[in-house]
Structure formats: structure tokens, C-alpha cells
mmCIF file of C-alpha atoms in Angstrom:
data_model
loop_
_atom_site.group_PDB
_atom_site.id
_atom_site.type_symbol
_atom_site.label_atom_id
_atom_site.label_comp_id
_atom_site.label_asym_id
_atom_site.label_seq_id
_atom_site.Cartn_x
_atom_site.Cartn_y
_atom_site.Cartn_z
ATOM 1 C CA UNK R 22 112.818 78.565 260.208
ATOM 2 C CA UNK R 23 113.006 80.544 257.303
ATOM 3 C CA UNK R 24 110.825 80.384 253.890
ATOM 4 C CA UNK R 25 112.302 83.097 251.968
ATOM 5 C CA UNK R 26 113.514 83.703 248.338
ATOM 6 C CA UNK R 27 116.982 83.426 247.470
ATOM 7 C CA UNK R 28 118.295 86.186 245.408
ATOM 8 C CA UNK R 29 120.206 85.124 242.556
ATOM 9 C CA UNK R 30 121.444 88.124 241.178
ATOM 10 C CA UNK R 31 125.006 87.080 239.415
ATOM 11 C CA UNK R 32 126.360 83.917 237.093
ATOM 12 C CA UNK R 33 129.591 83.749 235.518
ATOM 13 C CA UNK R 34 130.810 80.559 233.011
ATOM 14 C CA UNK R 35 134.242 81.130 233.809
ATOM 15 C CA UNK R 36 136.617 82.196 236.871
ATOM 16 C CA UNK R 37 140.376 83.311 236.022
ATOM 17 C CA UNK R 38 142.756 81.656 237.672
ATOM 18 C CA UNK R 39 146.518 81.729 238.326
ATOM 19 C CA UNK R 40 147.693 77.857 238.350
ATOM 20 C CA UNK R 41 151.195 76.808 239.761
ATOM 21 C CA UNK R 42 152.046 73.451 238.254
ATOM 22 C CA UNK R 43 155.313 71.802 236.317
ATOM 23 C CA UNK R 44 154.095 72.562 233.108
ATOM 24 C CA UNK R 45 155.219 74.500 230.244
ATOM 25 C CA UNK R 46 154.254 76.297 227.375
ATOM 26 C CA UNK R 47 156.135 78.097 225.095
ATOM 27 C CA UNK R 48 154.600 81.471 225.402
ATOM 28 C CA UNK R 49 156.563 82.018 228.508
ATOM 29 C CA UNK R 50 157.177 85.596 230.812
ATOM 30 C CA UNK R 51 158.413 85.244 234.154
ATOM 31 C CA UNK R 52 158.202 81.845 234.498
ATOM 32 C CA UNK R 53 154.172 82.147 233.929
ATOM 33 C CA UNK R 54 152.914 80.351 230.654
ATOM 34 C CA UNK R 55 149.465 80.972 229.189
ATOM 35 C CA UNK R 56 147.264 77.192 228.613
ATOM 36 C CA UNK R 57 145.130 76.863 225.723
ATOM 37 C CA UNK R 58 142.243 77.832 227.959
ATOM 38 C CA UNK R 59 143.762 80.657 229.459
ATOM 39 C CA UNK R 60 144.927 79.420 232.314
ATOM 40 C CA UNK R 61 147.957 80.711 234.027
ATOM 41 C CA UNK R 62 150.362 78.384 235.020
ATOM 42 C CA UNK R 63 153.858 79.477 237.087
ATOM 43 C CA UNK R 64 156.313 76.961 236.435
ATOM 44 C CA UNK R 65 158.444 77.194 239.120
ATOM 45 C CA UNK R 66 157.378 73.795 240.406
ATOM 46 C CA UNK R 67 154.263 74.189 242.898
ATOM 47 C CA UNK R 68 151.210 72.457 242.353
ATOM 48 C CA UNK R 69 148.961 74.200 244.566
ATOM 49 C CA UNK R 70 145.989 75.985 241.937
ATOM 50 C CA UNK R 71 146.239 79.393 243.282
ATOM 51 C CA UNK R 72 142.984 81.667 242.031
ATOM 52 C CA UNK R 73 142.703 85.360 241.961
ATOM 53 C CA UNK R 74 140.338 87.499 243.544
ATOM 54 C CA UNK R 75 137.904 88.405 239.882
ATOM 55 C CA UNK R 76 137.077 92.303 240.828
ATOM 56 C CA UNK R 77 134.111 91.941 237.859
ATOM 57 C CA UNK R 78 132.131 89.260 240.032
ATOM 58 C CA UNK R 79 131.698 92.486 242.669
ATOM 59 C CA UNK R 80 128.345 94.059 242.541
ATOM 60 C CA UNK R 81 128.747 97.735 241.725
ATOM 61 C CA UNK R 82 126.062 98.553 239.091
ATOM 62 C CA UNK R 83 124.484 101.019 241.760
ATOM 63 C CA UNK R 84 127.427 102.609 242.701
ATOM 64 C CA UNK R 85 127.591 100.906 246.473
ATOM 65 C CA UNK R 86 131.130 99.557 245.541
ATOM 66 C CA UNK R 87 133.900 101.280 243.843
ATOM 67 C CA UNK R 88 137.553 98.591 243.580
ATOM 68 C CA UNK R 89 140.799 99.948 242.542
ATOM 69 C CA UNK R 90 143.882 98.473 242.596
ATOM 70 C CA UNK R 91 146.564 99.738 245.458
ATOM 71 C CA UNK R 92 150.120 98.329 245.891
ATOM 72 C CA UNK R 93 149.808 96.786 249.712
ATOM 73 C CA UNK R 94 152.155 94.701 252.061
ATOM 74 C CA UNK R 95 150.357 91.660 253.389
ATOM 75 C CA UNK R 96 150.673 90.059 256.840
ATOM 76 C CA UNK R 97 153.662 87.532 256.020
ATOM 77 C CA UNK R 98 155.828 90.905 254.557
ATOM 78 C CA UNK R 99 154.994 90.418 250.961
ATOM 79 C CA UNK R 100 154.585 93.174 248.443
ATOM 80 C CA UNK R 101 151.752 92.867 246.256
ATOM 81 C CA UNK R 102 149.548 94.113 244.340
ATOM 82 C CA UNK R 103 145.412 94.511 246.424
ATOM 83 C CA UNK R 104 141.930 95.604 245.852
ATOM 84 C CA UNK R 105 140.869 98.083 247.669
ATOM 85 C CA UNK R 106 137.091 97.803 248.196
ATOM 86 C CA UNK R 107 135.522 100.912 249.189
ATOM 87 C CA UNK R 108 131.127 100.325 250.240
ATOM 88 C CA UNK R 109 128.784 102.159 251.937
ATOM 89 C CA UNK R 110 127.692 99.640 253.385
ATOM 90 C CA UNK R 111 124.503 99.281 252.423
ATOM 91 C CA UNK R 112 123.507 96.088 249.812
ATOM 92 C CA UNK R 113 122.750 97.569 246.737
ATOM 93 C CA UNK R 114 121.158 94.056 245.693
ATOM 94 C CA UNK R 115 118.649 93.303 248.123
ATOM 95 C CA UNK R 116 116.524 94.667 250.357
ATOM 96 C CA UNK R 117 117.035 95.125 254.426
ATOM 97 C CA UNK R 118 114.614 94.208 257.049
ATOM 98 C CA UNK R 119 112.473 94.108 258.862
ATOM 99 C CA UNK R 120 114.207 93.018 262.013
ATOM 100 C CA UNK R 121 111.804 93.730 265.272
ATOM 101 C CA UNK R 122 108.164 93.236 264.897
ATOM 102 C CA UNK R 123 105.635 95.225 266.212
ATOM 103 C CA UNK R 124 103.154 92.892 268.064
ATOM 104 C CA UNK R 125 103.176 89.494 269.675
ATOM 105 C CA UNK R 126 100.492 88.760 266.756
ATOM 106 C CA UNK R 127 102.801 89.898 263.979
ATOM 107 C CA UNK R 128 104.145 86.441 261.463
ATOM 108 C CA UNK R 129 107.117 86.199 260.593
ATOM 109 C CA UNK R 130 106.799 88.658 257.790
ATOM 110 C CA UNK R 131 106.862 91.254 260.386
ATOM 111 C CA UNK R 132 110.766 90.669 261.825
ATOM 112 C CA UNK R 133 114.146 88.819 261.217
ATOM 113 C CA UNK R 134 115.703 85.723 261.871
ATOM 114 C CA UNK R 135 117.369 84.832 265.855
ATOM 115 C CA UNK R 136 120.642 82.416 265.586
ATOM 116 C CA UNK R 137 120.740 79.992 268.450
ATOM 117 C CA UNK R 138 122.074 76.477 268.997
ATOM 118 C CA UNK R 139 123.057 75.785 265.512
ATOM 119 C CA UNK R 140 119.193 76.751 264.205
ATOM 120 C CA UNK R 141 117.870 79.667 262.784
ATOM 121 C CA UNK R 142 114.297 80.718 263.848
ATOM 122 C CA UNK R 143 111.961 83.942 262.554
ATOM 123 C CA UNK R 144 111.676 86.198 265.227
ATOM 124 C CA UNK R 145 107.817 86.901 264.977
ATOM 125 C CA UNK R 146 105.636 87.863 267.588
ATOM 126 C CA UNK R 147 105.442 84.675 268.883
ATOM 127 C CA UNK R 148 108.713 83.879 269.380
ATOM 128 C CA UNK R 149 109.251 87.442 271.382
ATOM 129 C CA UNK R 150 106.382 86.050 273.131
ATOM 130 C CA UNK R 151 107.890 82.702 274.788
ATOM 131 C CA UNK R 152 110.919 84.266 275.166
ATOM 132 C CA UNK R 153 110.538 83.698 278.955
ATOM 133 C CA UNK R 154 109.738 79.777 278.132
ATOM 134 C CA UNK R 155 112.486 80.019 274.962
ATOM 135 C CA UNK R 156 115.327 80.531 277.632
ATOM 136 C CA UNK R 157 113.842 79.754 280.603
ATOM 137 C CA UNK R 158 114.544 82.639 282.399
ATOM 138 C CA UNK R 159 110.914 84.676 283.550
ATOM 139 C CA UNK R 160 112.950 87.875 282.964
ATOM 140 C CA UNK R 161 112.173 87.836 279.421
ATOM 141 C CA UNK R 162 109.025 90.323 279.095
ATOM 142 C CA UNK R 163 109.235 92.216 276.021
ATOM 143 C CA UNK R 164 105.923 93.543 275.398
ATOM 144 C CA UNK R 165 102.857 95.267 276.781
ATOM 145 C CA UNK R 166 99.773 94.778 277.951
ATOM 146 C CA UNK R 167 98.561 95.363 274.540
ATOM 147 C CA UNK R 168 100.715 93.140 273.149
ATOM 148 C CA UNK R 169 102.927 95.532 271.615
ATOM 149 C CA UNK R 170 106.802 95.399 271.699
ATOM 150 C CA UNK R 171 109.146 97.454 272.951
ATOM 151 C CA UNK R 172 111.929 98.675 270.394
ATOM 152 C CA UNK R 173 114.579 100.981 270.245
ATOM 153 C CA UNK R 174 112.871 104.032 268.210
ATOM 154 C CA UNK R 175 115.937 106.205 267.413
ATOM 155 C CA UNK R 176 119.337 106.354 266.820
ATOM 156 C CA UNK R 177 120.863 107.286 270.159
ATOM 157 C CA UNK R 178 118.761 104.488 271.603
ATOM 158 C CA UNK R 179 120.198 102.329 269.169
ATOM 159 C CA UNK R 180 123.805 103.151 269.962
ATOM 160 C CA UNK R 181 123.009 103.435 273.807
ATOM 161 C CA UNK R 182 121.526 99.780 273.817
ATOM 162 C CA UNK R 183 124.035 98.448 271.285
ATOM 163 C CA UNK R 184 126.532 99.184 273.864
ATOM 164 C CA UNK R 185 128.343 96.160 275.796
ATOM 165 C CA UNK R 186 127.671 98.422 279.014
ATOM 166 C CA UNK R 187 124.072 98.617 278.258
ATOM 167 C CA UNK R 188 121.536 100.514 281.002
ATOM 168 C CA UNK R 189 118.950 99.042 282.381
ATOM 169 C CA UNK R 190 116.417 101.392 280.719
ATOM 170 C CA UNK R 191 117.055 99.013 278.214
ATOM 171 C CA UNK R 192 116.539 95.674 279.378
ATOM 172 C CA UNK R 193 113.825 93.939 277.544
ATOM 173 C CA UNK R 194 114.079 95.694 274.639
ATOM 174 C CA UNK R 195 114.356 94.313 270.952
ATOM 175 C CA UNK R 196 117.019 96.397 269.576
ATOM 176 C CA UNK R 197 116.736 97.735 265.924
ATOM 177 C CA UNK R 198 118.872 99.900 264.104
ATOM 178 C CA UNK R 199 118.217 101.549 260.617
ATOM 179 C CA UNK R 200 120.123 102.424 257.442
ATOM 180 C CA UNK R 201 118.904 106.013 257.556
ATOM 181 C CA UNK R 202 121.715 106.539 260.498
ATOM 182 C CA UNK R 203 124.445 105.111 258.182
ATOM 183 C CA UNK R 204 123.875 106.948 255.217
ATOM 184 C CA UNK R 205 127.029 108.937 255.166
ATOM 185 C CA UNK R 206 129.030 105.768 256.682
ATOM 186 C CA UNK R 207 131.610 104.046 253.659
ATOM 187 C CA UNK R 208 134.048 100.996 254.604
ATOM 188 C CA UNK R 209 137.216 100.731 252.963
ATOM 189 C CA UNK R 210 138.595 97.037 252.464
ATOM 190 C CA UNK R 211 141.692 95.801 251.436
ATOM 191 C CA UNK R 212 142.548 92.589 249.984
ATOM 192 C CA UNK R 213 145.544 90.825 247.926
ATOM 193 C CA UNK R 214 144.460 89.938 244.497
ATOM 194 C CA UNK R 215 146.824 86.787 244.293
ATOM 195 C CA UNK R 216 146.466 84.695 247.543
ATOM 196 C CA UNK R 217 149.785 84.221 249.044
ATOM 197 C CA UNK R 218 149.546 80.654 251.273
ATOM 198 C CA UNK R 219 151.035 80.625 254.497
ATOM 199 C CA UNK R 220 152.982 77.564 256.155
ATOM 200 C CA UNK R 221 150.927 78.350 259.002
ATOM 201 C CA UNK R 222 147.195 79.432 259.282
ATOM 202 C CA UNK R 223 145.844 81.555 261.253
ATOM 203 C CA UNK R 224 143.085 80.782 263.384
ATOM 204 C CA UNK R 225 139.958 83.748 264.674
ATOM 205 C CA UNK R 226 139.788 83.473 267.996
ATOM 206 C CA UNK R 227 136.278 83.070 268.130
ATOM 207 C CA UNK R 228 135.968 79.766 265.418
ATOM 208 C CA UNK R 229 138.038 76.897 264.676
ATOM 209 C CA UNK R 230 140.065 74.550 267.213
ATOM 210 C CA UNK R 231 142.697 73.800 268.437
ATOM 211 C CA UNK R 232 145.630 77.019 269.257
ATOM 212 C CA UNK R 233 144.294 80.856 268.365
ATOM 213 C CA UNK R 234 145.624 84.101 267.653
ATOM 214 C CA UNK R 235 144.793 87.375 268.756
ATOM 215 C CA UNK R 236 146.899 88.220 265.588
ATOM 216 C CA UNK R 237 143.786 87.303 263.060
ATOM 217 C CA UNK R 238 141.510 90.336 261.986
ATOM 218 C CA UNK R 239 137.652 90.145 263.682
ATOM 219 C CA UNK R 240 136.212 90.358 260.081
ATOM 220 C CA UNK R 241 136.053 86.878 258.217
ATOM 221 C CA UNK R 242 135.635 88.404 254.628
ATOM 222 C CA UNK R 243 133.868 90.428 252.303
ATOM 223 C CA UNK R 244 130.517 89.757 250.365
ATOM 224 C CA UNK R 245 130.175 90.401 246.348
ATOM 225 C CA UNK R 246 127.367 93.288 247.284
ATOM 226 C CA UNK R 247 130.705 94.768 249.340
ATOM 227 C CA UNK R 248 128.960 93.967 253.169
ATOM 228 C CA UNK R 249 131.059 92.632 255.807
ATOM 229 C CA UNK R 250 131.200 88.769 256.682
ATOM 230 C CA UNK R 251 131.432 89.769 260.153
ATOM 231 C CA UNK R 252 132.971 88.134 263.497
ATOM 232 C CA UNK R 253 130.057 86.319 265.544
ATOM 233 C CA UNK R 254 127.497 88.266 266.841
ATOM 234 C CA UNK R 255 128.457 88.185 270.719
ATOM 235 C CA UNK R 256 124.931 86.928 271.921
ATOM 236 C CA UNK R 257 125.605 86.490 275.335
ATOM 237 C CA UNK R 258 126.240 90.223 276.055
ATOM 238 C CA UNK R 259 122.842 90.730 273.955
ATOM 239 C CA UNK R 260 121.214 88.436 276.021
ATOM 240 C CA UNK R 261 122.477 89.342 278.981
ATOM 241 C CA UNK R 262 121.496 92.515 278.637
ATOM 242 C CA UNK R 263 117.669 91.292 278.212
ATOM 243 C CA UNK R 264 117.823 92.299 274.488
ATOM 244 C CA UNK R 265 117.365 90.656 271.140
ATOM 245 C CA UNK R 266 118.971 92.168 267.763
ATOM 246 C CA UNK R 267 117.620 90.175 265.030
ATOM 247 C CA UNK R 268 119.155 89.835 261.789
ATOM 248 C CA UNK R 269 117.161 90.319 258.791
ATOM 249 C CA UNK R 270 116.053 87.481 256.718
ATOM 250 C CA UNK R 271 119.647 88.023 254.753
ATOM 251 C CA UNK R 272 121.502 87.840 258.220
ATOM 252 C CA UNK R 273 122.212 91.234 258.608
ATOM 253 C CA UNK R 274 122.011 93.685 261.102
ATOM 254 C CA UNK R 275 123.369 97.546 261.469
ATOM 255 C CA UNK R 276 125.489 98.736 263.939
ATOM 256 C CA UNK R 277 126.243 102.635 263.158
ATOM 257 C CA UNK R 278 130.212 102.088 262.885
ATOM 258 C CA UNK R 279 130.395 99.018 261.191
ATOM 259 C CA UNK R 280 127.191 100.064 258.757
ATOM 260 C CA UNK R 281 124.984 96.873 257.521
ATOM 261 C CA UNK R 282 127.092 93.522 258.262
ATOM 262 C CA UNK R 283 126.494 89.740 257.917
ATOM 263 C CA UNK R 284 126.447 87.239 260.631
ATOM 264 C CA UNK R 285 124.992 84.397 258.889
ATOM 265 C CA UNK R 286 124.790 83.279 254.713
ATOM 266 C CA UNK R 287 121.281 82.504 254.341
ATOM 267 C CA UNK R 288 121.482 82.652 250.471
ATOM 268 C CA UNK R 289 120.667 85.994 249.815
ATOM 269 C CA UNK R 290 122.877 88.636 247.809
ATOM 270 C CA UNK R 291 125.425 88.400 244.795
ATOM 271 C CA UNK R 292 126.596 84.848 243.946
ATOM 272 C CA UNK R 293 128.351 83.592 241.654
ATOM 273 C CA UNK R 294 126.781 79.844 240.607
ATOM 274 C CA UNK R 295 129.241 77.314 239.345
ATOM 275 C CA UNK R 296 129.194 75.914 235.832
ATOM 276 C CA UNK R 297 130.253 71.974 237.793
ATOM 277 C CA UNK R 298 127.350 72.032 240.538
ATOM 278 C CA UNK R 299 129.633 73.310 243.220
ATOM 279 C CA UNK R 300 128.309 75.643 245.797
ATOM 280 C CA UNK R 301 128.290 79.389 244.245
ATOM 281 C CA UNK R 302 131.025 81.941 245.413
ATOM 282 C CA UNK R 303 129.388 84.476 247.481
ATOM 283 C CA UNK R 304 132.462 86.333 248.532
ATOM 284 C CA UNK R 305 136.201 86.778 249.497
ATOM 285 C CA UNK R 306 137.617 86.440 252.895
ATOM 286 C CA UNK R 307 140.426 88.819 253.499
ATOM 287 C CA UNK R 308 143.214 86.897 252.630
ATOM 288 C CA UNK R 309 141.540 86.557 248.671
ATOM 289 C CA UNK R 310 140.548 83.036 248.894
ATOM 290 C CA UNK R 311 136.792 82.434 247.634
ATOM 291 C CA UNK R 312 134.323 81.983 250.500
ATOM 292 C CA UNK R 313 131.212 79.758 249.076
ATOM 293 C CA UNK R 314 128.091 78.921 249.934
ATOM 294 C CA UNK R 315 127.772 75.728 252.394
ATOM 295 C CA UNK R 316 125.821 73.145 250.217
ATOM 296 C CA UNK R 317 126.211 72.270 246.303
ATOM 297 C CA UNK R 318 123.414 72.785 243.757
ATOM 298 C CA UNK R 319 122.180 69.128 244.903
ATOM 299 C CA UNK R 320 122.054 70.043 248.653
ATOM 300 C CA UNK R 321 125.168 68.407 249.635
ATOM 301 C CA UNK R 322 128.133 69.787 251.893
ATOM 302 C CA UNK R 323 131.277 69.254 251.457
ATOM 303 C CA UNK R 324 133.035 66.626 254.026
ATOM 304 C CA UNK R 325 136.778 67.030 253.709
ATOM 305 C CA UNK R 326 137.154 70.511 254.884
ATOM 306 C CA UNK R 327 139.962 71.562 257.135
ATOM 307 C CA UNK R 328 139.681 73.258 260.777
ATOM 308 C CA UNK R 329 139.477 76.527 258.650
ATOM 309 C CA UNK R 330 136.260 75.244 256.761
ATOM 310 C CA UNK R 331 138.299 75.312 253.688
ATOM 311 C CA UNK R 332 139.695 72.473 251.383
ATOM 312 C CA UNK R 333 140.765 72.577 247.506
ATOM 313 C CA UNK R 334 139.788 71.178 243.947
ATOM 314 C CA UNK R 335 141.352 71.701 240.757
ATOM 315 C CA UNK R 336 139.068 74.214 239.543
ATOM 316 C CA UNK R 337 139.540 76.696 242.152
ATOM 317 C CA UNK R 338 142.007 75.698 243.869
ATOM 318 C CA UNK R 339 142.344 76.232 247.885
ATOM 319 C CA UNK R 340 139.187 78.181 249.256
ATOM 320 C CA UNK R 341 136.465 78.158 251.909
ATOM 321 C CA UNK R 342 132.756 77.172 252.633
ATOM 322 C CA UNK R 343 130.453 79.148 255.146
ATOM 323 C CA UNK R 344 129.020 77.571 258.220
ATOM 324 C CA UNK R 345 125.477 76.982 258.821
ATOM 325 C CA UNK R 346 123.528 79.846 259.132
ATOM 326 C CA UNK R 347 122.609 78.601 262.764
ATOM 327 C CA UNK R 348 125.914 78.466 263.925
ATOM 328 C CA UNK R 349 126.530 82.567 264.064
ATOM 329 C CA UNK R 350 129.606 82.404 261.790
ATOM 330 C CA UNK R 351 131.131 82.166 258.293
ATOM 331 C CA UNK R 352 135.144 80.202 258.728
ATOM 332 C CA UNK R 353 137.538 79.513 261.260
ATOM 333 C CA UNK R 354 140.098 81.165 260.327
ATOM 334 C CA UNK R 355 142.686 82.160 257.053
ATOM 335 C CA UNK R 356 145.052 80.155 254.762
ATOM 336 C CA UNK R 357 146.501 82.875 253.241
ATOM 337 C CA UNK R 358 148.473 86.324 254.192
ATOM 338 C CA UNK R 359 146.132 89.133 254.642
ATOM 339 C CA UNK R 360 146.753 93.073 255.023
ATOM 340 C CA UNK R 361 147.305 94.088 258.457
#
């Protein structure tokens, strides 16, 4: 399992919010009063707390992330008002790596973190060891006589053994790609700044239950460092293939079109901790409803959360949690319109 620090690198006392409720106040534009606290509330007769996507919670002190605001047209036909998050998708708020170690002797300092069955285990040399024993399968045999472990060493061998198609040149093979072959790589994201409920949600097709939608986007949100809260890492080509591609202790990997992405919230990055004791906001899926983290400052998760992992309070309103880290994925699906 993993031991490592969490990186706490953003608090905020107060989140702005846009409230619809049935009361009134007699500063009044567009049937939106201002509270005494600064709340917004519409008064058009819906209760649902509706809160906006705060672009100043965003880490972009280093440049990483730039956010403008772009008129956009959102999944359900309305025209809005969006973010548009441009990265390069690299953190600027925490380090990346290591993800393949060396040698069968290396600790875990040495490589990443593997995602399987709900549990998340350090890829060290042991564990690439008894991967024969770990999956029962005697194919597994990635590593010399000298103990040392075979790893992709450049950046078409990363691309050629990334690939669903992969040869069998690279069977056995712990695949690791590095930021040095996205440095000229930016993302460009796009999200509404008032979330915009819809009747009905829509489902990934890869989380959740009941019926799916090929209709839903693959990526599940955005981080506050401006990295990708990406689909599930699709582990059975990998290890069908005969190859491991570890995540880093942050649950990242890089794939040189998508650039650094998540596949698991292990606590690292840009949060935003709550002033109440709820779990921290940690990012935005793409609909602009808060993702959070998956347990409260006390260790506790919430238990009334729908089949998208999301439910609502009245201090910010509808929004999501994150799955374990184990379980290769972030939510099920969104509430809210998004931008096709």
C-alpha cells in the first residue's frame, strides 16, 4: 500500500455559490437577489443550491494553467457562459514519478503504485517479482538474470508498447513514459461555469449501473493543478499484453497524446479543504459540479451517494465524491449538461 505525503497545497474559507431558493431580497436583478452573506439566490422558485465552478481555486502560479472565459453551448442546447482551461499537462504542484523500478531489490521508493481488485499496491521490485505468483499466470517474467527489469527506454518504445495492438517485442515489459516527450503537448478544456442539471444523467460507459451511453465524454473531470481525471485505465489490454504501466504515487501516468493524466485520487495535488470537515474539493468534472475527495477530515465516506457517486448538502449544493483509489476510477457518470 502506499505511505506517502499528501500535498496540501490550497485552502479557501469560502466557496461562491449561486443558490436557487423562494427567497427574496430587495436588492433584486433578474430575478437573482444578493443574501447578507453573499449568497446568490434566483427566485424563480427552485430549491436545488446550484454552485459555480471558482476559476481562483485553479492552480496557475507557475503558469501550467491559463482560464478564460468563452461563450459555449452545452450538451442539453443551452447557451452559457464556460471556462476554458488550457494545461500543459504537466502538475505544476507536485512532483511525477518514479513509475518502473529498476531491480527486483528496489523498495517501493524506486516505482509507482498498480490498481487491482479494489487495492492499491507499490509496484517495487518485489511485486514485479511475483508477478507470475500475483496473477497466476508463469508468463509473467519481467526481469533478468541479474535481476534487472526490463523497461521501455525511449519514446517510440513508449508509444509502440502503449499501443492496444502491442508487438510481442514487448511482452514482459514494464512500460514507462516520461514528461520530457510531452513538453510541447497543452490540453484545452472546456467547462460551464454555472452547472445546468439535467432531468436525466448521463452515465460513462465504463462506471455506474444500470443503462449507459456512448453519448458521455471518456474524461470524468478536471483536477485544480489542470490534469485530467481520466476514464479507467483499460488493464486488461495492459495485461494482456504482458505489460505493467504503473501510476506514480499521485496516480498518474503519461501517455504522449493525452500528456500526464489521473487514474486514481490518492490525495496528492491542489485541494481545496473545507471550513465544515467535509472532504476537500480536488477538482471539477466536466459538467462544473465539484468532484471531492472520498473520505471527510475524520476518515469517513459519505453513504447516501447516488449511482453517479454524487449527492447534495446545503453548502455546496449537488456534487460528486471520487472512488477508491483501488477501484481505477473517479464517478459514474454526470448530473449536469456538459460541452460536447
Amino acid at each position: 500500500m502506499i505511505y506517502k505525503t499528501e500535498h496540501l497545497c490550497l485552502s479557501a474559507l469560502l466557496i461562491s455559490f449561486v443558490v436557487i431558493g423562494f427567497t427574496s431580497c430587495s436588492n433584486t436583478t433578474d430575478d437573482t437577489d444578493i443574501s447578507e452573506n453573499g449568497i446568490a439566490t434566483d427566485t424563480t422558485g427552485d430549491s436545488t443550491i446550484i454552485a459555480n465552478v471558482e476559476a481562483s481555486f485553479f492552480y496557475t502560479e507557475d503558469g501550467s494553467v491559463s482560464i478564460t472565459t468563452v461563450p459555449c453551448t452545452l450538451s442539453d442546447g443551452t447557451e452559457t457562459d464556460c471556462y476554458q482551461i488550457v494545461t500543459t499537462s504537466l502538475p505544476g504542484d507536485h512532483e511525477m514519478g518514479p513509475w518502473c523500478p529498476d531491480n527486483i531489490s528496489d523498495s517501493a521508493e524506486a516505482g509507482g503504485i498498480w490498481l487491482e481488485s479494489g487495492e492499491v499496491y507499490d509496484v517495487d521490485g518485489s511485486f514485479v517479482a511475483n508477478l507470475a505468483e500475483f496473477y497466476n499466470d508463469d508468463n509473467w517474467m519481467m526481469y533478468d538474470e541479474n535481476g534487472d527489469i526490463y523497461i521501455t527506454d525511449t519514446e517510440d518504445d513508449c508509444i509502440n508498447a502503449a499501443n492496444p495492438n502491442v508487438g510481442a517485442e514487448y511482452e514482459n515489459f514494464c512500460v514507462e513514459c516520461l514528461p520530457s516527450y510531452i513538453t510541447n503537448l497543452n490540453q484545452t478544456w472546456t467547462i460551464p461555469i454555472t452547472p445546468v442539471i439535467q432531468d436525466t444523467p448521463v452515465l460513462f460507459n465504463s462506471g455506474g449501473q444500470g443503462p449507459q451511453t456512448t453519448q458521455a465524454p471518456s474524461t470524468r473531470g478536471i483536477a485544480l493543478n489542470g490534469i485530467e481525471f481520466s476514464a479507467p485505465a483499460p488493464v486488461d489490454n495492459i495485461l494482456g499484453a504482458y505489460t505493467l504501466a504503473p501510476f506514480d504515487d499521485a496516480g498518474g501516468h503519461i501517455n504522449v497524446h493525452q500528456g500526464y493524466h489521473y487514474h486514481a485520487a490518492t490525495g496528492f495535488g491542489t485541494k481545496v479543504v473545507q471550513d465544515d470537515g467535509h472532504a476537500a474539493l480536488i477538482g471539477y468534472a466536466l459538467d462544473g459540479f465539484g468532484i471531492y475527495e472520498l473520505e471527510d477530515s475524520e476518515g469517513f465516506e459519505a453513504t447516501d451517494l447516488d449511482e453517479l457517486r454524487g449527492h447534495e448538502d446545503d453548502t455546496r449544493g449537488y456534487h460528486y465524491h471520487v472512488d477508491a483509489a483501488g477501484n481505477n476510477n473517479f464517478i459514474n457518470g454526470l448530473k449536469g449538461a456538459y460541452v460536447n
